[in-house]
Short mmCIF file of C-alpha atoms in Angstrom, two decimals:
data_model
loop_
_atom_site.label_atom_id
_atom_site.label_comp_id
_atom_site.label_asym_id
_atom_site.label_seq_id
_atom_site.Cartn_x
_atom_site.Cartn_y
_atom_site.Cartn_z
CA MET W 1 0.00 0.00 0.00
CA SER W 2 1.59 3.13 -1.28
CA GLU W 3 2.08 6.73 -0.26
CA THR W 4 4.52 8.10 -2.81
CA VAL W 5 3.91 10.20 -5.89
CA ALA W 6 3.47 8.13 -9.03
CA GLU W 7 5.79 9.50 -11.69
CA GLY W 8 3.86 10.51 -14.74
CA VAL W 9 0.46 9.95 -13.10
CA GLU W 10 -1.99 12.83 -13.28
CA ALA W 11 -3.52 13.17 -9.82
CA LEU W 12 -7.28 13.51 -9.47
CA THR W 13 -8.29 16.63 -7.50
CA LEU W 14 -11.44 17.40 -5.63
CA ASN W 15 -12.03 20.57 -7.61
CA ASN W 16 -11.43 19.18 -11.10
CA ALA W 17 -12.93 15.70 -10.96
CA LYS W 18 -15.05 15.58 -14.11
CA GLU W 19 -17.67 13.21 -15.36
CA THR W 20 -16.24 10.95 -18.05
CA GLU W 21 -17.37 7.88 -19.89
CA GLU W 22 -15.44 5.85 -17.33
CA PRO W 23 -16.13 7.26 -13.82
CA VAL W 24 -13.34 7.70 -11.29
CA ALA W 25 -14.80 4.90 -9.19
CA THR W 26 -16.22 1.98 -11.11
CA GLY W 27 -19.47 0.90 -9.56
CA GLU W 28 -19.45 3.59 -6.88
CA GLU W 29 -20.95 7.08 -6.71
CA VAL W 30 -18.49 9.95 -7.09
CA ILE W 31 -19.31 13.58 -6.29
CA ALA W 32 -16.76 16.30 -6.97
CA GLY W 33 -15.91 18.81 -4.27
CA ASP W 34 -16.48 22.56 -4.34
CA ASP W 35 -14.40 24.70 -6.65
CA ASP W 36 -12.50 26.33 -3.82
CA GLN W 37 -10.92 23.10 -2.63
CA ASN W 38 -7.55 22.01 -4.00
CA ASP W 39 -7.05 18.72 -2.17
CA VAL W 40 -5.30 16.02 -4.16
CA VAL W 41 -5.91 12.46 -2.98
CA ASP W 42 -4.88 9.34 -4.84
CA PRO W 43 -2.94 6.19 -3.85
CA TRP W 44 0.41 7.90 -4.49
CA ASN W 45 -0.08 11.51 -3.58
CA VAL W 46 -1.91 13.41 -0.85
CA THR W 47 -1.66 17.20 -0.72
CA SER W 48 -3.83 20.00 0.61
CA SER W 49 -3.91 23.74 0.17
CA SER W 50 -5.30 24.22 3.69
CA ASP W 51 -3.43 24.29 7.01
CA THR W 52 -6.18 22.08 8.42
CA GLY W 53 -5.52 19.41 5.79
CA VAL W 54 -7.84 17.45 3.54
CA ASP W 55 -11.58 18.20 3.71
CA TYR W 56 -12.79 14.74 4.68
CA GLU W 57 -16.47 15.53 4.34
CA LYS W 58 -15.94 16.35 0.68
CA LEU W 59 -13.75 13.29 0.29
CA ILE W 60 -16.52 11.07 1.64
CA LYS W 61 -18.89 12.55 -0.94
CA ARG W 62 -16.38 12.17 -3.71
CA PHE W 63 -15.56 8.56 -2.89
CA GLY W 64 -19.14 7.65 -1.99
CA SER W 65 -18.26 6.13 1.39
CA SER W 66 -20.13 6.55 4.72
CA ARG W 67 -19.12 8.38 7.88
CA ILE W 68 -18.58 6.36 11.05
CA ASP W 69 -21.22 7.99 13.24
CA ASP W 70 -22.10 7.68 16.93
CA GLU W 71 -24.67 4.99 16.22
CA LEU W 72 -22.12 2.80 14.49
CA ILE W 73 -19.58 3.37 17.26
CA ALA W 74 -22.19 2.33 19.85
CA ARG W 75 -22.87 -0.82 17.87
CA ILE W 76 -19.14 -1.67 17.75
CA GLU W 77 -18.95 -1.28 21.51
CA LYS W 78 -22.04 -3.38 22.09
CA ILE W 79 -20.78 -6.24 19.92
CA THR W 80 -17.20 -6.21 21.24
CA GLY W 81 -18.20 -5.55 24.85
CA LYS W 82 -15.53 -2.86 25.24
CA PRO W 83 -15.00 0.80 24.34
CA ALA W 84 -14.24 1.53 20.70
CA HIS W 85 -10.60 2.23 19.97
CA PRO W 86 -9.54 5.88 20.53
CA LEU W 87 -8.70 6.12 16.83
CA ILE W 88 -12.37 5.45 16.11
CA ARG W 89 -13.79 7.58 18.93
CA ARG W 90 -11.68 10.57 17.86
CA GLY W 91 -12.68 10.35 14.22
CA ILE W 92 -9.27 9.33 12.93
CA PHE W 93 -10.87 6.23 11.46
CA PHE W 94 -13.80 8.20 10.15
CA SER W 95 -15.23 6.51 7.05
CA HIS W 96 -16.32 3.03 6.01
CA ARG W 97 -17.89 0.82 3.42
CA GLU W 98 -20.30 -1.84 4.68
CA LEU W 99 -18.88 -2.05 8.18
CA ASN W 100 -22.41 -2.91 9.32
CA THR W 101 -22.23 -6.05 7.19
CA ILE W 102 -19.12 -7.12 9.11
CA LEU W 103 -20.83 -6.43 12.44
CA ASN W 104 -23.81 -8.49 11.30
CA LEU W 105 -21.46 -11.41 10.54
CA LYS W 106 -19.94 -11.14 14.01
CA GLU W 107 -23.37 -11.16 15.65
CA GLN W 108 -24.33 -14.20 13.59
CA GLY W 109 -21.15 -16.06 14.46
CA LYS W 110 -20.05 -16.11 10.82
CA PRO W 111 -16.41 -15.71 9.77
CA PHE W 112 -14.61 -12.80 8.14
CA TYR W 113 -10.96 -11.84 7.88
CA LEU W 114 -8.81 -8.73 7.91
CA TYR W 115 -6.52 -7.62 5.11
CA THR W 116 -4.12 -4.68 5.19
CA GLY W 117 -0.68 -3.96 3.82
CA ARG W 118 2.46 -1.93 3.53
CA GLY W 119 4.44 -0.69 0.55
CA PRO W 120 8.09 -1.09 1.62
CA SER W 121 10.03 1.90 0.29
CA SER W 122 12.57 2.43 3.09
CA GLU W 123 14.19 0.46 5.89
CA SER W 124 12.56 2.50 8.65
CA LEU W 125 8.88 3.15 9.22
CA HIS W 126 7.65 6.41 10.72
CA LEU W 127 4.93 6.92 13.32
CA GLY W 128 2.25 7.38 10.69
CA HIS W 129 2.90 3.90 9.31
CA LEU W 130 1.81 2.44 12.64
CA ILE W 131 -1.75 3.79 12.44
CA PRO W 132 -3.38 1.18 10.15
CA PHE W 133 -1.62 -1.60 12.03
CA ILE W 134 -2.70 -0.25 15.44
CA MET W 135 -6.31 -0.37 14.18
CA THR W 136 -5.84 -3.78 12.55
CA LYS W 137 -4.46 -5.23 15.78
CA TYR W 138 -7.42 -3.84 17.72
CA LEU W 139 -9.87 -5.34 15.22
CA GLN W 140 -8.13 -8.71 15.22
CA GLU W 141 -8.22 -8.91 19.01
CA ALA W 142 -11.74 -7.50 19.37
CA PHE W 143 -13.30 -9.83 16.80
CA ASP W 144 -10.91 -12.82 17.01
CA VAL W 145 -10.36 -13.09 13.26
CA PRO W 146 -7.45 -14.03 10.98
CA LEU W 147 -5.31 -11.38 9.29
CA VAL W 148 -3.35 -11.31 6.04
CA VAL W 149 -0.76 -8.58 5.49
CA GLN W 150 0.48 -7.82 1.99
CA MET W 151 3.97 -6.38 1.56
CA SER W 152 3.67 -4.84 -1.91
CA ASP W 153 7.36 -4.95 -2.83
CA ASP W 154 6.38 -5.37 -6.49
CA GLU W 155 4.58 -2.03 -6.40
CA LYS W 156 7.65 -0.28 -5.02
CA THR W 157 9.81 -1.87 -7.70
CA LEU W 158 7.46 -0.49 -10.35
CA TRP W 159 7.00 3.01 -8.89
CA LYS W 160 10.44 3.68 -7.43
CA ASP W 161 14.01 3.17 -8.50
CA LEU W 162 14.29 -0.14 -6.65
CA LYS W 163 15.76 -3.43 -7.82
CA VAL W 164 13.62 -6.54 -7.22
CA GLU W 165 16.15 -7.93 -4.76
CA ASP W 166 16.30 -4.68 -2.77
CA ALA W 167 12.52 -4.41 -2.64
CA ILE W 168 12.26 -7.95 -1.21
CA LYS W 169 14.82 -7.07 1.47
CA LEU W 170 12.89 -3.93 2.43
CA ALA W 171 9.67 -5.96 2.61
CA HIS W 172 11.27 -8.34 5.10
CA GLU W 173 12.64 -5.49 7.22
CA ASN W 174 9.31 -3.66 7.27
CA ALA W 175 7.52 -6.92 8.12
CA LYS W 176 9.70 -7.18 11.25
CA ASP W 177 8.44 -3.76 12.33
CA ILE W 178 4.87 -4.96 11.86
CA ILE W 179 5.55 -8.13 13.86
CA ALA W 180 7.06 -5.98 16.62
CA MET W 181 3.63 -4.47 17.20
CA GLY W 182 2.55 -7.73 18.83
CA PHE W 183 0.45 -9.56 16.26
CA ASP W 184 -0.48 -13.16 17.05
CA VAL W 185 1.52 -15.50 14.82
CA ASP W 186 -1.21 -18.14 15.04
CA LYS W 187 -3.74 -15.74 13.48
CA THR W 188 -1.54 -13.69 11.16
CA PHE W 189 -0.04 -14.41 7.74
CA ILE W 190 2.43 -11.93 6.23
CA PHE W 191 3.50 -12.24 2.60
CA ASN W 192 5.53 -10.24 0.11
CA ASN W 193 4.18 -10.28 -3.43
CA LEU W 194 7.45 -10.94 -5.22
CA THR W 195 7.86 -14.21 -3.33
CA PHE W 196 4.29 -15.32 -2.58
CA MET W 197 3.14 -15.02 -6.19
CA GLY W 198 5.37 -17.97 -7.09
CA GLN W 199 4.44 -20.01 -4.03
CA CYS W 200 0.66 -19.82 -4.28
CA PRO W 201 -0.92 -20.32 -7.74
CA ALA W 202 -4.32 -19.26 -6.36
CA PHE W 203 -2.98 -15.70 -5.88
CA TYR W 204 -1.93 -15.29 -9.50
CA GLN W 205 -5.11 -16.94 -10.71
CA ASN W 206 -7.25 -14.39 -8.84
CA VAL W 207 -5.09 -11.55 -10.17
CA ILE W 208 -5.81 -12.76 -13.70
CA ARG W 209 -9.54 -13.12 -12.96
CA MET W 210 -9.62 -9.49 -11.79
CA GLN W 211 -7.56 -8.22 -14.67
CA LYS W 212 -10.03 -9.78 -17.10
CA CYS W 213 -12.83 -7.74 -15.53
CA VAL W 214 -11.28 -4.26 -15.70
CA THR W 215 -10.66 -2.38 -18.93
CA PHE W 216 -7.76 -0.05 -19.65
CA ASN W 217 -10.18 2.89 -19.77
CA GLN W 218 -11.52 1.96 -16.34
CA VAL W 219 -8.11 1.66 -14.73
CA LYS W 220 -7.11 5.01 -16.26
CA GLY W 221 -10.29 6.56 -14.86
CA ILE W 222 -9.74 5.13 -11.38
CA PHE W 223 -6.00 5.69 -11.01
CA GLY W 224 -5.13 8.42 -13.51
CA PHE W 225 -2.65 6.33 -15.49
CA GLY W 226 -1.38 7.85 -18.72
CA ASP W 227 -0.10 6.45 -21.99
CA SER W 228 3.50 6.83 -20.87
CA ASP W 229 3.11 4.74 -17.73
CA ILE W 230 4.78 1.35 -17.76
CA ILE W 231 2.47 -1.64 -18.20
CA GLY W 232 3.37 -3.00 -14.74
CA LYS W 233 1.62 -0.06 -13.10
CA ILE W 234 -1.53 -0.63 -15.15
CA GLY W 235 -1.74 -4.27 -14.07
CA PHE W 236 -0.78 -3.75 -10.42
CA PRO W 237 -4.18 -2.71 -8.97
CA ALA W 238 -5.44 -6.26 -9.38
CA VAL W 239 -2.50 -7.49 -7.31
CA GLN W 240 -3.48 -5.28 -4.39
CA ALA W 241 -7.15 -6.17 -4.79
CA ALA W 242 -6.79 -9.97 -5.07
CA PRO W 243 -6.12 -10.61 -1.34
CA ALA W 244 -9.65 -9.28 -0.65
CA LEU W 245 -10.88 -12.52 -2.27
CA SER W 246 -10.63 -15.32 0.29
CA SER W 247 -9.73 -17.97 -2.31
CA THR W 248 -6.37 -16.22 -2.71
CA PHE W 249 -5.48 -18.08 0.51
CA PRO W 250 -6.74 -21.68 0.09
CA PHE W 251 -4.43 -22.87 2.88
CA ILE W 252 -6.39 -20.63 5.30
CA PHE W 253 -9.95 -20.61 3.96
CA GLY W 254 -10.15 -23.62 1.65
CA ASN W 255 -12.75 -23.00 -1.03
CA ARG W 256 -15.02 -20.87 1.16
CA LYS W 257 -15.97 -17.39 0.00
CA ILE W 258 -15.55 -15.30 3.13
CA HIS W 259 -16.07 -11.58 3.69
CA CYS W 260 -13.01 -9.36 4.08
CA LEU W 261 -12.54 -6.13 6.06
CA VAL W 262 -9.75 -3.80 4.95
CA PRO W 263 -8.40 -1.16 7.41
CA CYS W 264 -6.45 1.46 5.43
CA ALA W 265 -5.92 5.17 4.87
CA ILE W 266 -8.58 6.56 2.57
CA ASP W 267 -6.09 7.21 -0.24
CA GLN W 268 -6.00 3.43 -0.81
CA ASP W 269 -9.77 3.28 -1.37
CA PRO W 270 -9.59 3.36 -5.20
CA TYR W 271 -8.09 -0.14 -5.25
CA PHE W 272 -11.03 -1.48 -3.32
CA ARG W 273 -13.68 0.45 -5.19
CA MET W 274 -12.39 -1.44 -8.18
CA CYS W 275 -12.39 -4.67 -6.18
CA ARG W 276 -15.95 -4.12 -4.95
CA ASP W 277 -17.10 -3.64 -8.53
CA VAL W 278 -15.41 -6.86 -9.70
CA ALA W 279 -15.92 -9.23 -6.74
CA PRO W 280 -19.65 -10.00 -7.28
CA ARG W 281 -18.95 -10.79 -10.92
CA LEU W 282 -16.49 -13.42 -9.69
CA GLY W 283 -18.95 -14.78 -7.13
CA PHE W 284 -17.38 -13.17 -4.05
CA PRO W 285 -18.81 -10.76 -1.47
CA LYS W 286 -17.70 -7.15 -1.70
CA CYS W 287 -14.92 -6.28 0.71
CA ALA W 288 -15.75 -3.89 3.53
CA LEU W 289 -13.43 -1.03 4.47
CA ILE W 290 -12.65 1.21 7.40
CA HIS W 291 -10.73 4.37 6.40
CA SER W 292 -8.36 6.57 8.37
CA THR W 293 -7.48 10.22 7.94
CA PHE W 294 -3.92 11.11 6.99
CA PHE W 295 -1.12 11.37 9.49
CA PRO W 296 0.44 14.86 9.36
CA ALA W 297 4.00 15.58 8.36
CA LEU W 298 5.91 17.51 10.99
CA GLN W 299 5.82 20.58 8.76
CA GLY W 300 2.02 20.52 8.67
CA ALA W 301 -0.87 19.46 6.46
CA LYS W 302 0.43 21.29 3.36
CA SER W 303 3.65 19.23 3.28
CA LYS W 304 4.20 15.49 2.96
CA MET W 305 6.21 12.91 4.78
CA SER W 306 9.07 11.36 2.86
CA ALA W 307 11.64 8.69 3.68
CA SER W 308 14.20 10.86 1.91
CA ASP W 309 13.52 13.75 4.34
CA GLN W 310 14.34 12.55 7.83
CA ASN W 311 12.92 15.78 9.30
CA SER W 312 9.45 15.26 7.81
CA ALA W 313 8.45 12.69 10.43
CA VAL W 314 9.40 10.90 13.62
CA PHE W 315 10.90 7.59 12.48
CA LEU W 316 10.89 4.41 14.52
CA THR W 317 14.69 4.39 14.48
CA ASP W 318 15.01 7.89 15.98
CA THR W 319 16.71 8.42 19.31
CA PRO W 320 14.99 10.36 22.11
CA LYS W 321 17.27 13.30 21.33
CA GLN W 322 16.33 13.20 17.64
CA ILE W 323 12.64 13.04 18.48
CA LYS W 324 12.93 16.02 20.82
CA ASN W 325 14.89 18.07 18.29
CA LYS W 326 12.54 17.23 15.40
CA ILE W 327 9.36 18.13 17.24
CA ASN W 328 10.78 21.28 18.79
CA LYS W 329 12.32 22.51 15.53
CA TYR W 330 9.99 21.28 12.80
CA ALA W 331 6.52 20.59 14.22
CA PHE W 332 4.14 23.10 12.64
CA SER W 333 2.61 25.30 15.32
CA GLY W 334 -0.94 26.48 15.77
CA GLY W 335 0.28 29.10 18.20
CA ARG W 336 0.38 32.84 17.72
CA VAL W 337 3.33 35.03 16.75
CA THR W 338 3.96 36.36 20.28
CA VAL W 339 3.28 35.04 23.75
CA GLU W 340 1.04 38.02 24.44
CA GLU W 341 -1.04 37.37 21.32
CA HIS W 342 -1.21 33.67 22.13
CA ARG W 343 -2.42 34.36 25.66
CA LYS W 344 -5.09 36.68 24.26
CA LEU W 345 -6.32 34.73 21.21
CA GLY W 346 -5.32 31.18 22.01
CA GLY W 347 -3.79 28.51 19.78
CA ILE W 348 -5.41 26.55 16.95
CA PRO W 349 -5.25 22.80 17.77
CA ASP W 350 -6.58 21.70 14.37
CA ILE W 351 -3.44 22.87 12.59
CA ASP W 352 -0.96 22.26 15.40
CA VAL W 353 1.14 19.15 14.68
CA ALA W 354 2.10 18.59 18.32
CA TYR W 355 -1.60 18.45 19.21
CA GLN W 356 -2.25 16.14 16.26
CA LEU W 357 0.44 13.78 17.55
CA LEU W 358 -1.39 13.71 20.87
CA LYS W 359 -4.71 13.08 19.13
CA PHE W 360 -3.20 10.00 17.50
CA PHE W 361 -1.16 8.65 20.40
CA LEU W 362 -2.30 10.01 23.79
CA GLU W 363 -4.55 7.34 25.25
CA ASP W 364 -6.31 9.43 27.91
CA ASP W 365 -9.38 11.12 26.36
CA ALA W 366 -9.92 13.44 29.32
CA LYS W 367 -6.31 14.63 29.29
CA LEU W 368 -6.43 15.20 25.53
CA GLU W 369 -9.54 17.36 25.86
CA GLU W 370 -7.97 19.25 28.76
CA ILE W 371 -4.94 20.01 26.57
CA ARG W 372 -7.11 21.07 23.65
CA ILE W 373 -9.11 23.52 25.77
CA ALA W 374 -6.03 24.94 27.50
CA TYR W 375 -4.23 25.46 24.19
CA SER W 376 -7.31 27.01 22.58
CA LYS W 377 -7.60 29.48 25.46
CA GLY W 378 -3.92 30.39 25.36
CA GLU W 379 -3.27 28.88 28.78
CA LEU W 380 -0.89 26.34 27.19
CA LEU W 381 1.97 27.64 25.05
CA THR W 382 3.42 26.06 21.90
CA GLY W 383 6.58 24.99 23.68
CA GLU W 384 4.53 23.35 26.42
CA ILE W 385 2.34 21.35 24.06
CA LYS W 386 5.43 20.25 22.15
CA LYS W 387 6.94 19.03 25.40
CA ILE W 388 3.84 16.93 26.10
CA ALA W 389 3.97 15.50 22.57
CA ILE W 390 7.64 14.59 23.00
CA GLU W 391 6.90 12.89 26.32
CA THR W 392 4.04 10.96 24.71
CA VAL W 393 5.65 9.63 21.52
CA THR W 394 9.20 8.99 22.79
CA PRO W 395 8.22 5.98 24.97
CA ILE W 396 6.18 4.57 22.07
CA VAL W 397 9.23 4.69 19.79
CA GLU W 398 11.51 3.28 22.51
CA GLN W 399 9.12 0.40 23.22
CA HIS W 400 8.88 -0.37 19.52
CA GLN W 401 12.65 -0.41 19.17
CA ALA W 402 12.96 -2.85 22.08
CA ALA W 403 10.31 -5.16 20.59
CA ARG W 404 11.86 -4.88 17.11
CA LYS W 405 15.22 -6.14 18.40
CA LEU W 406 13.51 -9.39 19.47
CA VAL W 407 12.11 -10.13 16.01
CA THR W 408 14.56 -12.61 14.51
CA ASP W 409 14.71 -13.99 10.98
CA GLU W 410 13.22 -17.18 12.37
CA ALA W 411 10.27 -15.26 13.82
CA LEU W 412 9.73 -13.57 10.47
CA GLN W 413 9.68 -16.91 8.68
CA LYS W 414 7.00 -18.20 11.03
CA PHE W 415 4.70 -15.32 10.09
CA MET W 416 5.45 -15.82 6.38
CA GLU W 417 5.07 -19.61 6.38
CA ILE W 418 2.17 -20.86 4.25
CA ARG W 419 -0.04 -22.58 6.81
CA PRO W 420 -3.56 -22.68 8.31
CA LEU W 421 -4.40 -20.00 10.85
CA LYS W 422 -6.19 -20.39 14.16
CA PHE W 423 -9.14 -18.15 14.86
CA GLY W 424 -12.50 -18.17 16.60
CA ASN W 425 -14.70 -18.65 13.54
CA SER W 426 -12.49 -21.21 11.81
CA SER W 427 -15.18 -23.83 11.46
#
């Protein structure tokens, strides 16, 4: 699952999405945003002209998804018997497709599985990369379901200047970071495309089935591919979509056609809009999705995180000193120009990156709200909120580093071994 800019790909923007013979989302409703909005959101590029970031309400309308409202959150809590995850309660996972269908299956005691992924483009992950996996781990534990994790090293080979061998190595290193988050090896299968494609014929067969169902015009409409793009890019979307068909994993599900839930950032939704259009034609249920907002770069919503810019994010390999320096020096502030002005007018939490870090990672809801109010009133200064953010994320990075050191090559192979998985609804 990718985050980088696709070279030669014309991004689709909220203010210039036009009706064409082939709609942007095959089989799904698309509504363009207002003319004053210049958000760009596709699987390879996310930019915004606003300090507050992407307008998610307009994005929901454009993509034709549904907001996760209070009623749905209450239903999640009723079915799981525990509070919804803070990332859901705080609106970070804010949008969905057919999540109610998944909850119905849980109530009926019927199986489903989780599918998410990572596009390995660098050796080190940053804090933002943890978000989909934090949610996936919560969902796996709350619903007791199996999980498949795709490492799309083939995608990175196609989109970036990466050799096949180097992409495979990065996939294995990134997989160790994912394992370090504490996933259950008995319920989790991790695979990298460049290796798994040759080990499991069912995967390639489903890729071909999907590719037969999508025309070149459709894939151009969905992803913005142009005539100069290499053919590997044009065929890749079916590779990311195929794991949402349960028969891709016969060693886990046999020949059963089981529902799939995909936790991901909303920029990855085009892959699964395509998948949802194709799946019923192949006799499979449509995958459900739960979408997250975008994690901010340290420089704010108008900039983007990049592995080539170590100051754009807090990386999981950073030392406490590096984390402190990065946040203090680079974290975009919602504070005022002077202390006097800040005390009088208050800060703006919605554009303040230190506050956004707390919104993602501070577990205590009451403390988060207390910080928000104090900052908004000017009682809390920019330096003070940055200090709280540093104190919050540094232990998370340190704990991850300690867990990562324990993930051996042997542990990785256990997660990547083709085998049945154990889970509550395995019958």
